[in-house]
Amino acid sequence: MMNRKKAAPTPPMGWNSWDCYGAGVSEQALLQNAAFLQEHLLPYGWKYVVCDIQWYEPAAADTRYHPFADLCMDEYSRLLPAPNRFPSAADGKGFAPIAEKIHDMGLLFGIHILRGIPRQAVHRNTSLLGTAQKARDIASAYSLCPWNSDMYGVDMSREGAQAYYDSLFELYASWGVDFVKVDDICNTEYKPAEPYSAKEEIEAIRRAIDRCGREMVLSLSPGPAPLEQGWHLSANADMWRLTGDFWDEWEKLDDMFERCARWYPFSGSGCWPDCDMLPLGRLCVTDRRHGERLCRLTRDEQKTMMNLWCIFRSPLMLGAATEHMDEFTLSLLTNGQVLRVNQEGKNQRPVRHTGDEAVWQSFLPDGMAVALFNRSDKERRLSLAAGELGLDAFPAATDLWSGERILPHKNALSLSLAPHGSVMLFLPNMQE
């Protein structure tokens, strides 16, 4: 298992529909956002377009779920895109037409699924492909998602259980899916009495992907994933969440420093602990309760989020509705030098980690990236000695956001940072 081919040699970069459309994304919205990625972000590495939860629910419209809704499903207990929301999926075509259009743009296509088998399949006891067993034979009626009623878990000790998962990923492969986000599968927060209880289903999904004949990135959600299972996650997944849903609040962003400081040893070699999506720009377009809004983080905090995600080497999944994107948000997503730290960095680690400040370093082929963070609520001066980075002397540094050249003083750097502010520096290799 540890020798499996890795589908994501660098952290995946792309766009996901949840933050802006909730469960109500449509074919039109997917393709509109894909077109934006193609024109503006693909040159910088943003290439995945991921359709999030409940694409199979005809009445889904926002972040609210309809309990025990009728779902679109085939005769083999496999969920299908709702044709009223995804018209090209009619007549059994599934997501294949959308995937083809997205591939023609030079992009890759992903979907969200919940672990398990649809409740309605179990209640109707529908057939499974590749086995004489039926839905009721493999369902685990006591394995439930605490926040969505669509699925039962699968009891992997039952005959036919692996065949069911194999049939799912055969279907997704036939559609041209490149990325699968599997939800309700790796968290401890929602199920404290049974943490990481879906271990066998994770392994079954890994086997199904390996057998389906198509390379797919496997993303596991939600977090927090248990640190003691880091070895198992690395063996089976390409990325996994460190937190529950991350939103645009400083407290959640500040907490991410603690999570990154625990998880960085597992990051690299095609395995990526995931800080979750980037809630930038226009959000909650379909939220009927609170309404559409812009990112609530200050500009300094948004830059801090980008700096932390990039130097930690988290996957980068944009949550914005890209229509009418503002220039500042676009500038955060198109800084090639900062994104290079995310894609090319090696052996990233925290150099300093306190409640008020953090310093991270990452090694690039031609030098070193160093990020300094002010976690406090007041302006703060951070000083950094060359020895903290394993250097005998400081070269001149470059601020990767402003392009400013920063000269060391007495073999140290000293910078004043705004509240919740940060800086990403590049230090070139010293010439012999």
CSV table of C-alpha atoms in Angstrom, one decimal:
chain,number,residue,atom,x,y,z
A,1,MET,CA,0.0,0.0,0.0
A,2,MET,CA,2.8,2.4,0.8
A,3,ASN,CA,4.2,1.9,-2.7
A,4,ARG,CA,1.1,3.0,-4.5
A,5,LYS,CA,1.4,5.5,-7.3
A,6,LYS,CA,0.7,9.0,-6.0
A,7,ALA,CA,-1.9,11.0,-8.0
A,8,ALA,CA,-0.9,14.3,-6.6
A,9,PRO,CA,2.9,14.8,-6.6
A,10,THR,CA,2.4,18.4,-5.6
A,11,PRO,CA,-0.5,19.9,-3.6
A,12,PRO,CA,-3.6,20.0,-5.8
A,13,MET,CA,-4.8,23.5,-6.7
A,14,GLY,CA,-8.3,24.3,-7.9
A,15,TRP,CA,-11.8,25.5,-7.2
A,16,ASN,CA,-14.6,23.9,-5.2
A,17,SER,CA,-18.3,24.9,-5.3
A,18,TRP,CA,-19.2,24.6,-1.6
A,19,ASP,CA,-18.3,28.0,-0.2
A,20,CYS,CA,-20.3,29.9,-2.8
A,21,TYR,CA,-23.1,27.5,-3.8
A,22,GLY,CA,-23.5,25.1,-0.9
A,23,ALA,CA,-25.4,22.0,-2.1
A,24,GLY,CA,-27.1,24.0,-4.9
A,25,VAL,CA,-24.4,24.2,-7.6
A,26,SER,CA,-25.6,23.8,-11.2
A,27,GLU,CA,-24.1,22.8,-14.5
A,28,GLN,CA,-24.1,26.4,-15.6
A,29,ALA,CA,-22.3,27.6,-12.5
A,30,LEU,CA,-19.7,24.8,-12.8
A,31,LEU,CA,-18.9,25.7,-16.4
A,32,GLN,CA,-18.9,29.5,-15.7
A,33,ASN,CA,-16.3,29.1,-12.9
A,34,ALA,CA,-14.3,26.6,-15.0
A,35,ALA,CA,-14.1,29.2,-17.8
A,36,PHE,CA,-12.7,31.7,-15.3
A,37,LEU,CA,-10.1,29.3,-14.1
A,38,GLN,CA,-9.1,28.6,-17.7
A,39,GLU,CA,-8.7,32.2,-18.6
A,40,HIS,CA,-7.2,33.7,-15.4
A,41,LEU,CA,-5.9,30.9,-13.1
A,42,LEU,CA,-4.8,27.9,-15.1
A,43,PRO,CA,-1.5,29.6,-16.1
A,44,TYR,CA,-0.7,29.7,-12.3
A,45,GLY,CA,-1.5,26.0,-11.6
A,46,TRP,CA,-5.2,26.1,-10.6
A,47,LYS,CA,-6.7,23.2,-12.6
A,48,TYR,CA,-9.2,21.2,-10.6
A,49,VAL,CA,-13.0,22.1,-10.8
A,50,VAL,CA,-14.8,20.2,-8.0
A,51,CYS,CA,-18.5,19.8,-7.7
A,52,ASP,CA,-19.3,19.5,-4.0
A,53,ILE,CA,-22.1,17.8,-2.1
A,54,GLN,CA,-25.6,16.6,-3.2
A,55,TRP,CA,-25.3,16.9,-7.0
A,56,TYR,CA,-27.8,14.0,-7.0
A,57,GLU,CA,-30.5,15.8,-5.0
A,58,PRO,CA,-33.0,17.6,-7.4
A,59,ALA,CA,-34.3,20.1,-4.8
A,60,ALA,CA,-30.9,21.1,-3.3
A,61,ALA,CA,-30.5,24.8,-3.5
A,62,ASP,CA,-28.3,26.1,-0.7
A,63,THR,CA,-26.3,24.9,2.4
A,64,ARG,CA,-29.4,23.3,3.9
A,65,TYR,CA,-30.1,19.6,3.4
A,66,HIS,CA,-33.6,18.1,2.9
A,67,PRO,CA,-33.9,15.1,5.3
A,68,PHE,CA,-34.6,11.8,3.5
A,69,ALA,CA,-35.0,13.5,0.1
A,70,ASP,CA,-35.6,11.5,-3.0
A,71,LEU,CA,-32.3,11.1,-4.8
A,72,CYS,CA,-31.3,10.4,-8.4
A,73,MET,CA,-30.0,6.8,-8.5
A,74,ASP,CA,-29.4,4.0,-11.1
A,75,GLU,CA,-30.5,0.4,-10.8
A,76,TYR,CA,-27.2,-0.5,-9.1
A,77,SER,CA,-27.6,1.8,-6.1
A,78,ARG,CA,-25.3,4.4,-7.5
A,79,LEU,CA,-26.2,8.1,-7.3
A,80,LEU,CA,-26.5,10.1,-10.5
A,81,PRO,CA,-26.4,13.9,-11.2
A,82,ALA,CA,-29.9,15.4,-11.0
A,83,PRO,CA,-30.9,16.3,-14.6
A,84,ASN,CA,-32.9,19.4,-13.6
A,85,ARG,CA,-29.6,20.9,-12.3
A,86,PHE,CA,-27.2,19.2,-14.7
A,87,PRO,CA,-29.2,18.9,-18.0
A,88,SER,CA,-26.3,17.2,-19.9
A,89,ALA,CA,-26.5,14.3,-17.4
A,90,ALA,CA,-29.9,13.1,-18.8
A,91,ASP,CA,-30.3,9.7,-20.4
A,92,GLY,CA,-27.7,8.1,-18.2
A,93,LYS,CA,-24.8,10.3,-19.4
A,94,GLY,CA,-23.9,11.3,-15.8
A,95,PHE,CA,-21.1,13.8,-15.5
A,96,ALA,CA,-19.3,12.6,-18.7
A,97,PRO,CA,-20.4,15.6,-20.8
A,98,ILE,CA,-19.4,18.1,-18.2
A,99,ALA,CA,-16.1,16.4,-17.6
A,100,GLU,CA,-15.4,16.4,-21.3
A,101,LYS,CA,-16.0,20.2,-21.5
A,102,ILE,CA,-13.8,20.8,-18.5
A,103,HIS,CA,-11.1,18.6,-19.9
A,104,ASP,CA,-11.3,20.5,-23.2
A,105,MET,CA,-10.5,23.7,-21.2
A,106,GLY,CA,-7.2,22.0,-20.1
A,107,LEU,CA,-8.7,21.5,-16.6
A,108,LEU,CA,-9.5,18.5,-14.4
A,109,PHE,CA,-12.9,17.5,-13.0
A,110,GLY,CA,-13.7,16.4,-9.4
A,111,ILE,CA,-16.8,15.4,-7.5
A,112,HIS,CA,-17.8,15.1,-3.8
A,113,ILE,CA,-19.4,11.9,-2.4
A,114,LEU,CA,-20.5,10.8,1.1
A,115,ARG,CA,-19.1,7.5,2.2
A,116,GLY,CA,-21.5,4.6,2.2
A,117,ILE,CA,-24.6,3.5,0.3
A,118,PRO,CA,-27.8,5.6,-0.3
A,119,ARG,CA,-30.5,5.0,2.4
A,120,GLN,CA,-33.1,4.9,-0.4
A,121,ALA,CA,-31.1,2.0,-2.0
A,122,VAL,CA,-31.2,0.1,1.3
A,123,HIS,CA,-34.9,0.8,1.9
A,124,ARG,CA,-35.7,-0.4,-1.6
A,125,ASN,CA,-33.1,-3.1,-1.5
A,126,THR,CA,-31.8,-2.4,-4.9
A,127,SER,CA,-29.2,-4.4,-6.8
A,128,LEU,CA,-25.4,-4.0,-6.7
A,129,LEU,CA,-23.2,-4.3,-9.8
A,130,GLY,CA,-20.8,-7.3,-9.8
A,131,THR,CA,-22.4,-9.3,-7.0
A,132,ALA,CA,-25.6,-11.2,-6.2
A,133,GLN,CA,-25.9,-9.3,-3.0
A,134,LYS,CA,-28.2,-6.3,-2.6
A,135,ALA,CA,-28.0,-3.0,-0.9
A,136,ARG,CA,-29.5,-4.2,2.4
A,137,ASP,CA,-26.9,-7.0,2.6
A,138,ILE,CA,-23.9,-4.6,2.9
A,139,ALA,CA,-25.4,-1.6,4.7
A,140,SER,CA,-24.5,-0.8,8.3
A,141,ALA,CA,-27.7,0.7,9.7
A,142,TYR,CA,-25.9,2.1,12.8
A,143,SER,CA,-23.2,3.9,10.8
A,144,LEU,CA,-24.8,7.2,10.1
A,145,CYS,CA,-23.6,10.7,9.1
A,146,PRO,CA,-24.6,13.0,11.9
A,147,TRP,CA,-25.3,16.0,9.6
A,148,ASN,CA,-26.8,14.5,6.4
A,149,SER,CA,-29.4,11.8,6.0
A,150,ASP,CA,-28.5,10.5,2.5
A,151,MET,CA,-26.4,7.5,3.4
A,152,TYR,CA,-25.8,4.5,5.5
A,153,GLY,CA,-22.2,3.3,6.1
A,154,VAL,CA,-21.0,0.1,4.4
A,155,ASP,CA,-20.0,-2.9,6.5
A,156,MET,CA,-16.8,-4.0,4.8
A,157,SER,CA,-17.0,-7.4,6.4
A,158,ARG,CA,-20.0,-8.3,4.3
A,159,GLU,CA,-19.9,-10.1,0.9
A,160,GLY,CA,-20.5,-7.6,-1.9
A,161,ALA,CA,-19.2,-4.6,0.0
A,162,GLN,CA,-16.0,-4.2,-2.0
A,163,ALA,CA,-17.9,-4.9,-5.2
A,164,TYR,CA,-20.2,-1.9,-4.5
A,165,TYR,CA,-17.3,0.5,-4.0
A,166,ASP,CA,-15.6,-0.9,-7.1
A,167,SER,CA,-18.8,-0.3,-9.1
A,168,LEU,CA,-18.9,3.3,-7.9
A,169,PHE,CA,-15.4,4.1,-9.1
A,170,GLU,CA,-15.8,2.3,-12.3
A,171,LEU,CA,-18.7,4.6,-13.0
A,172,TYR,CA,-16.7,7.7,-12.0
A,173,ALA,CA,-13.9,6.6,-14.2
A,174,SER,CA,-16.3,6.2,-17.1
A,175,TRP,CA,-17.4,9.8,-16.5
A,176,GLY,CA,-13.8,11.1,-16.6
A,177,VAL,CA,-13.5,12.1,-12.9
A,178,ASP,CA,-10.0,13.1,-11.8
A,179,PHE,CA,-10.6,14.0,-8.2
A,180,VAL,CA,-13.0,12.5,-5.5
A,181,LYS,CA,-13.6,14.3,-2.2
A,182,VAL,CA,-15.1,11.6,0.2
A,183,ASP,CA,-16.9,13.1,3.1
A,184,ASP,CA,-17.9,11.9,6.6
A,185,ILE,CA,-14.9,9.6,6.7
A,186,CYS,CA,-11.9,10.8,8.6
A,187,ASN,CA,-13.1,13.1,11.3
A,188,THR,CA,-13.1,12.8,15.1
A,189,GLU,CA,-15.1,16.0,15.8
A,190,TYR,CA,-18.5,14.7,14.9
A,191,LYS,CA,-18.0,11.2,16.3
A,192,PRO,CA,-15.9,11.5,19.5
A,193,ALA,CA,-17.2,8.1,20.7
A,194,GLU,CA,-16.0,6.3,17.6
A,195,PRO,CA,-13.1,8.3,16.1
A,196,TYR,CA,-11.8,7.1,12.7
A,197,SER,CA,-14.5,4.5,12.6
A,198,ALA,CA,-14.5,4.4,8.8
A,199,LYS,CA,-11.0,3.0,8.4
A,200,GLU,CA,-12.1,-0.1,6.5
A,201,GLU,CA,-14.1,2.1,4.1
A,202,ILE,CA,-11.1,4.3,3.4
A,203,GLU,CA,-9.1,1.2,2.5
A,204,ALA,CA,-12.0,-0.1,0.3
A,205,ILE,CA,-12.1,3.2,-1.6
A,206,ARG,CA,-8.3,3.1,-2.0
A,207,ARG,CA,-8.7,-0.4,-3.6
A,208,ALA,CA,-11.6,0.7,-5.8
A,209,ILE,CA,-9.6,3.7,-7.2
A,210,ASP,CA,-6.5,1.5,-7.8
A,211,ARG,CA,-8.7,-1.0,-9.7
A,212,CYS,CA,-10.8,1.5,-11.8
A,213,GLY,CA,-8.3,2.2,-14.5
A,214,ARG,CA,-8.2,5.9,-14.0
A,215,GLU,CA,-5.9,8.1,-11.9
A,216,MET,CA,-7.9,10.0,-9.3
A,217,VAL,CA,-6.9,12.2,-6.4
A,218,LEU,CA,-8.5,11.0,-3.1
A,219,SER,CA,-9.4,13.7,-0.7
A,220,LEU,CA,-10.9,12.8,2.7
A,221,SER,CA,-13.1,15.1,4.8
A,222,PRO,CA,-14.0,16.6,7.2
A,223,GLY,CA,-11.4,17.0,9.9
A,224,PRO,CA,-10.0,17.0,12.3
A,225,ALA,CA,-8.3,13.9,11.1
A,226,PRO,CA,-6.6,12.0,14.1
A,227,LEU,CA,-2.8,12.7,14.1
A,228,GLU,CA,-2.2,9.1,15.3
A,229,GLN,CA,-3.6,7.9,12.0
A,230,GLY,CA,-1.3,9.9,9.9
A,231,TRP,CA,0.5,6.8,8.7
A,232,HIS,CA,-2.8,5.3,7.6
A,233,LEU,CA,-3.9,8.4,5.9
A,234,SER,CA,-0.6,8.7,4.1
A,235,ALA,CA,-0.9,5.1,2.8
A,236,ASN,CA,-4.4,5.6,1.4
A,237,ALA,CA,-5.2,9.2,0.6
A,238,ASP,CA,-3.6,12.0,-1.3
A,239,MET,CA,-5.0,14.7,1.0
A,240,TRP,CA,-7.0,14.8,4.2
A,241,ARG,CA,-8.6,17.6,6.2
A,242,LEU,CA,-7.1,18.9,9.5
A,243,THR,CA,-10.3,20.7,10.5
A,244,GLY,CA,-14.0,20.9,10.2
A,245,ASP,CA,-15.3,23.4,7.6
A,246,PHE,CA,-12.9,26.4,7.6
A,247,TRP,CA,-14.5,29.8,7.2
A,248,ASP,CA,-13.3,33.4,7.0
A,249,GLU,CA,-12.9,34.1,10.8
A,250,TRP,CA,-9.6,35.0,12.4
A,251,GLU,CA,-10.1,32.6,15.3
A,252,LYS,CA,-10.2,29.7,12.8
A,253,LEU,CA,-7.2,31.0,10.9
A,254,ASP,CA,-5.2,31.4,14.1
A,255,ASP,CA,-6.1,27.9,15.2
A,256,MET,CA,-4.6,26.6,11.9
A,257,PHE,CA,-1.1,27.5,13.1
A,258,GLU,CA,-1.5,24.9,15.8
A,259,ARG,CA,-2.7,22.2,13.4
A,260,CYS,CA,0.0,22.9,10.9
A,261,ALA,CA,2.7,22.7,13.6
A,262,ARG,CA,1.4,19.1,14.5
A,263,TRP,CA,0.9,17.8,10.9
A,264,TYR,CA,3.9,19.1,8.9
A,265,PRO,CA,5.9,15.8,9.3
A,266,PHE,CA,3.3,14.0,7.2
A,267,SER,CA,3.4,16.6,4.3
A,268,GLY,CA,5.2,15.7,1.1
A,269,SER,CA,5.8,12.8,-1.3
A,270,GLY,CA,2.3,13.0,-2.7
A,271,CYS,CA,0.5,13.2,0.7
A,272,TRP,CA,-0.9,16.5,1.7
A,273,PRO,CA,-2.6,17.4,5.1
A,274,ASP,CA,-5.3,19.8,4.0
A,275,CYS,CA,-6.1,23.1,5.7
A,276,ASP,CA,-9.4,23.2,3.8
A,277,MET,CA,-10.7,25.7,1.3
A,278,LEU,CA,-9.7,29.3,0.8
A,279,PRO,CA,-12.8,31.4,1.6
A,280,LEU,CA,-11.8,34.4,-0.5
A,281,GLY,CA,-13.8,36.8,-2.6
A,282,ARG,CA,-17.6,36.4,-3.1
A,283,LEU,CA,-19.1,33.7,-0.8
A,284,CYS,CA,-22.4,32.2,0.1
A,285,VAL,CA,-24.1,33.1,-3.2
A,286,THR,CA,-27.1,30.7,-2.5
A,287,ASP,CA,-27.3,31.3,1.3
A,288,ARG,CA,-31.0,32.3,1.8
A,289,ARG,CA,-30.6,32.8,5.5
A,290,HIS,CA,-27.7,35.2,5.6
A,291,GLY,CA,-27.2,36.3,2.0
A,292,GLU,CA,-24.2,36.7,-0.2
A,293,ARG,CA,-21.1,38.4,1.2
A,294,LEU,CA,-17.5,39.1,0.7
A,295,CYS,CA,-14.7,37.5,2.6
A,296,ARG,CA,-14.7,38.8,6.2
A,297,LEU,CA,-11.0,38.5,6.8
A,298,THR,CA,-9.0,41.7,6.5
A,299,ARG,CA,-6.6,42.1,3.6
A,300,ASP,CA,-3.6,41.4,6.0
A,301,GLU,CA,-5.4,38.2,7.3
A,302,GLN,CA,-6.2,37.0,3.7
A,303,LYS,CA,-2.5,37.4,2.9
A,304,THR,CA,-1.6,35.5,6.1
A,305,MET,CA,-3.9,32.7,5.1
A,306,MET,CA,-2.2,32.4,1.7
A,307,ASN,CA,1.2,32.5,3.2
A,308,LEU,CA,0.5,29.8,5.7
A,309,TRP,CA,-1.3,27.5,3.2
A,310,CYS,CA,1.5,27.9,0.8
A,311,ILE,CA,4.5,27.4,3.1
A,312,PHE,CA,2.8,24.5,4.8
A,313,ARG,CA,2.1,23.1,1.4
A,314,SER,CA,-1.6,22.6,1.9
A,315,PRO,CA,-3.8,21.9,-1.1
A,316,LEU,CA,-5.2,25.1,-2.5
A,317,MET,CA,-8.9,25.0,-3.2
A,318,LEU,CA,-10.6,28.4,-3.9
A,319,GLY,CA,-14.1,28.9,-2.5
A,320,ALA,CA,-15.0,32.1,-4.3
A,321,ALA,CA,-17.7,32.6,-6.9
A,322,THR,CA,-15.4,33.9,-9.6
A,323,GLU,CA,-17.9,36.1,-11.4
A,324,HIS,CA,-17.0,39.8,-10.7
A,325,MET,CA,-13.8,38.8,-8.9
A,326,ASP,CA,-12.1,41.8,-7.4
A,327,GLU,CA,-8.5,42.7,-8.3
A,328,PHE,CA,-7.2,42.2,-4.7
A,329,THR,CA,-8.5,38.6,-4.5
A,330,LEU,CA,-7.1,37.9,-8.0
A,331,SER,CA,-3.7,39.2,-6.9
A,332,LEU,CA,-3.7,36.7,-4.1
A,333,LEU,CA,-4.3,33.8,-6.5
A,334,THR,CA,-1.8,34.9,-9.2
A,335,ASN,CA,1.4,35.5,-7.4
A,336,GLY,CA,3.6,33.0,-9.1
A,337,GLN,CA,6.5,33.3,-6.6
A,338,VAL,CA,4.3,32.6,-3.6
A,339,LEU,CA,2.6,29.7,-5.3
A,340,ARG,CA,6.0,28.3,-6.2
A,341,VAL,CA,6.6,27.9,-2.5
A,342,ASN,CA,3.5,25.8,-2.3
A,343,GLN,CA,4.3,23.7,-5.3
A,344,GLU,CA,8.1,23.4,-5.1
A,345,GLY,CA,9.0,23.7,-1.4
A,346,LYS,CA,10.6,20.8,0.5
A,347,ASN,CA,11.1,20.0,4.1
A,348,GLN,CA,8.9,22.8,5.3
A,349,ARG,CA,8.8,23.3,9.1
A,350,PRO,CA,8.0,25.7,11.8
A,351,VAL,CA,11.1,27.5,13.1
A,352,ARG,CA,9.3,29.4,15.8
A,353,HIS,CA,5.9,28.8,17.2
A,354,THR,CA,4.3,30.8,20.0
A,355,GLY,CA,0.9,32.3,20.7
A,356,ASP,CA,2.0,35.7,19.3
A,357,GLU,CA,4.2,34.8,16.4
A,358,ALA,CA,5.3,32.1,14.0
A,359,VAL,CA,8.2,31.6,11.6
A,360,TRP,CA,8.2,28.9,8.9
A,361,GLN,CA,10.9,27.9,6.4
A,362,SER,CA,10.8,25.8,3.3
A,363,PHE,CA,13.6,24.9,0.9
A,364,LEU,CA,13.5,25.7,-2.8
A,365,PRO,CA,15.9,24.5,-5.5
A,366,ASP,CA,17.5,27.9,-5.6
A,367,GLY,CA,17.1,29.1,-2.1
A,368,MET,CA,14.8,29.2,0.9
A,369,ALA,CA,11.3,30.6,1.6
A,370,VAL,CA,10.7,32.1,5.0
A,371,ALA,CA,7.4,33.3,6.3
A,372,LEU,CA,7.0,35.5,9.4
A,373,PHE,CA,3.6,35.8,11.0
A,374,ASN,CA,2.2,38.2,13.6
A,375,ARG,CA,-0.6,36.3,15.4
A,376,SER,CA,-1.2,39.0,17.9
A,377,ASP,CA,-3.8,41.8,17.8
A,378,LYS,CA,-1.2,44.6,17.8
A,379,GLU,CA,1.6,45.7,15.5
A,380,ARG,CA,4.6,43.6,16.3
A,381,ARG,CA,8.3,43.6,15.4
A,382,LEU,CA,9.7,40.2,14.6
A,383,SER,CA,13.5,39.6,14.6
A,384,LEU,CA,15.1,36.5,13.1
A,385,ALA,CA,18.7,35.5,13.4
A,386,ALA,CA,20.5,33.6,10.7
A,387,GLY,CA,21.2,30.7,13.0
A,388,GLU,CA,17.5,30.0,13.5
A,389,LEU,CA,17.3,29.1,9.8
A,390,GLY,CA,20.6,27.0,9.9
A,391,LEU,CA,22.5,29.8,8.1
A,392,ASP,CA,25.9,31.3,8.9
A,393,ALA,CA,24.9,34.6,7.4
A,394,PHE,CA,21.9,36.2,5.8
A,395,PRO,CA,21.7,37.0,2.1
A,396,ALA,CA,19.6,39.9,1.0
A,397,ALA,CA,15.9,38.8,1.1
A,398,THR,CA,13.1,39.6,-1.3
A,399,ASP,CA,9.5,40.1,-0.2
A,400,LEU,CA,7.6,37.9,-2.5
A,401,TRP,CA,4.4,40.1,-2.4
A,402,SER,CA,5.9,43.5,-2.8
A,403,GLY,CA,9.2,42.7,-4.5
A,404,GLU,CA,11.0,44.8,-1.9
A,405,ARG,CA,14.6,43.9,-1.3
A,406,ILE,CA,15.3,43.6,2.5
A,407,LEU,CA,18.9,43.8,3.8
A,408,PRO,CA,19.9,42.1,7.1
A,409,HIS,CA,21.4,44.1,9.9
A,410,LYS,CA,24.0,42.5,12.1
A,411,ASN,CA,23.2,39.1,10.6
A,412,ALA,CA,19.5,39.3,11.5
A,413,LEU,CA,16.3,40.4,9.9
A,414,SER,CA,13.9,42.6,11.8
A,415,LEU,CA,10.5,43.5,10.4
A,416,SER,CA,7.4,45.3,11.7
A,417,LEU,CA,4.2,43.4,10.9
A,418,ALA,CA,0.6,44.7,11.2
A,419,PRO,CA,-1.9,42.9,13.5
A,420,HIS,CA,-2.5,39.4,12.1
A,421,GLY,CA,-0.1,40.3,9.3
A,422,SER,CA,2.7,38.4,7.7
A,423,VAL,CA,5.5,38.4,5.1
A,424,MET,CA,6.8,35.8,2.7
A,425,LEU,CA,10.5,36.1,2.0
A,426,PHE,CA,12.8,34.5,-0.5
A,427,LEU,CA,16.5,34.0,0.5
A,428,PRO,CA,18.7,32.9,-2.5
A,429,ASN,CA,21.4,30.3,-2.0
A,430,MET,CA,24.7,31.9,-0.9
A,431,GLN,CA,27.4,31.9,-3.6
A,432,GLU,CA,30.5,30.0,-2.7
